[in-house]
Amino acid sequence: DAVVRFAAANHMAVRGHVLVWHDQVPQWVRNGTFSREEARALLKEHIERVVGRYRGRIVAWDVVNEAIADTGANGLRESPWLRLIGPD
């Protein structure tokens, strides 16, 4: 909030980084045994709340960060979201 207020006061644009990242996931999600549908609903609610909070004050969003793995056969980084929702 402070960054967004500072930017507005100084006529600066703000880019939102990031809505979904494999490394910043609460333990209750990491350790959760949610169904795919429940996990999708959690993720959707999170994104809608954050984007809604800053509606009109963020000029662009990085939605997913580091989804591509550095190594591995499937190309996707292991994450709670990949485990819970799948590759789509």
CSV table of C-alpha atoms in Angstrom, one decimal:
chain,number,residue,atom,x,y,z
A,1,ASP,CA,0.0,0.0,0.0
A,2,ALA,CA,2.8,2.4,0.9
A,3,VAL,CA,4.5,1.8,-2.5
A,4,VAL,CA,1.3,2.4,-4.4
A,5,ARG,CA,0.6,5.6,-2.4
A,6,PHE,CA,4.1,6.9,-3.0
A,7,ALA,CA,3.8,6.2,-6.7
A,8,ALA,CA,0.5,8.0,-6.9
A,9,ALA,CA,1.8,11.0,-5.0
A,10,ASN,CA,4.8,11.2,-7.4
A,11,HIS,CA,2.9,10.5,-10.6
A,12,MET,CA,4.6,7.1,-11.1
A,13,ALA,CA,3.3,4.0,-12.7
A,14,VAL,CA,3.3,0.7,-10.7
A,15,ARG,CA,3.7,-2.7,-12.1
A,16,GLY,CA,2.3,-5.5,-9.9
A,17,HIS,CA,4.7,-8.3,-9.3
A,18,VAL,CA,3.6,-11.1,-8.8
A,19,LEU,CA,0.2,-12.7,-8.2
A,20,VAL,CA,1.3,-16.3,-8.2
A,21,TRP,CA,4.8,-17.5,-7.4
A,22,HIS,CA,5.9,-21.0,-6.4
A,23,ASP,CA,8.1,-19.7,-3.5
A,24,GLN,CA,5.5,-17.6,-1.7
A,25,VAL,CA,2.7,-19.9,-0.8
A,26,PRO,CA,1.3,-20.1,2.8
A,27,GLN,CA,2.0,-23.4,4.6
A,28,TRP,CA,-1.7,-24.1,4.9
A,29,VAL,CA,-1.8,-24.2,1.1
A,30,ARG,CA,1.5,-26.1,0.8
A,31,ASN,CA,0.3,-28.7,3.3
A,32,GLY,CA,-3.3,-28.7,2.1
A,33,THR,CA,-5.1,-31.7,0.7
A,34,PHE,CA,-7.5,-29.6,-1.5
A,35,SER,CA,-9.3,-31.0,-4.4
A,36,ARG,CA,-8.4,-29.5,-7.8
A,37,GLU,CA,-11.6,-27.5,-7.8
A,38,GLU,CA,-10.9,-26.2,-4.3
A,39,ALA,CA,-7.3,-25.2,-5.2
A,40,ARG,CA,-8.5,-23.4,-8.3
A,41,ALA,CA,-11.1,-21.5,-6.2
A,42,LEU,CA,-8.4,-20.5,-3.7
A,43,LEU,CA,-6.2,-19.2,-6.4
A,44,LYS,CA,-9.0,-17.4,-8.2
A,45,GLU,CA,-10.1,-15.7,-4.9
A,46,HIS,CA,-6.5,-14.6,-4.1
A,47,ILE,CA,-6.0,-13.1,-7.6
A,48,GLU,CA,-9.4,-11.3,-7.5
A,49,ARG,CA,-8.8,-9.9,-4.0
A,50,VAL,CA,-5.3,-8.5,-4.8
A,51,VAL,CA,-6.2,-7.2,-8.2
A,52,GLY,CA,-9.4,-5.7,-6.8
A,53,ARG,CA,-7.6,-4.0,-4.0
A,54,TYR,CA,-5.3,-2.2,-6.5
A,55,ARG,CA,-7.8,-1.7,-9.3
A,56,GLY,CA,-7.0,1.4,-11.3
A,57,ARG,CA,-3.7,1.9,-9.5
A,58,ILE,CA,-1.6,-0.9,-11.0
A,59,VAL,CA,-0.9,-0.5,-14.7
A,60,ALA,CA,0.2,-4.1,-15.4
A,61,TRP,CA,0.5,-7.4,-13.6
A,62,ASP,CA,2.9,-10.3,-13.7
A,63,VAL,CA,0.4,-13.0,-13.0
A,64,VAL,CA,2.6,-16.1,-12.8
A,65,ASN,CA,6.3,-16.0,-12.0
A,66,GLU,CA,8.9,-18.8,-12.6
A,67,ALA,CA,6.4,-21.4,-13.7
A,68,ILE,CA,9.1,-22.9,-16.1
A,69,ALA,CA,11.6,-25.2,-14.4
A,70,ASP,CA,15.3,-24.8,-14.8
A,71,THR,CA,15.6,-28.6,-15.4
A,72,GLY,CA,13.2,-31.5,-15.7
A,73,ALA,CA,11.3,-33.5,-18.3
A,74,ASN,CA,7.9,-31.8,-18.2
A,75,GLY,CA,9.3,-28.2,-18.3
A,76,LEU,CA,7.2,-27.0,-15.3
A,77,ARG,CA,8.6,-26.0,-11.9
A,78,GLU,CA,7.4,-28.2,-9.0
A,79,SER,CA,5.0,-26.1,-6.9
A,80,PRO,CA,2.0,-26.5,-4.7
A,81,TRP,CA,-0.1,-25.1,-7.5
A,82,LEU,CA,1.2,-27.7,-10.0
A,83,ARG,CA,0.6,-30.4,-7.5
A,84,LEU,CA,-2.9,-29.3,-6.6
A,85,ILE,CA,-4.2,-28.0,-10.0
A,86,GLY,CA,-2.0,-29.6,-12.7
A,87,PRO,CA,-0.2,-28.3,-15.7
A,88,ASP,CA,-3.0,-26.3,-17.2
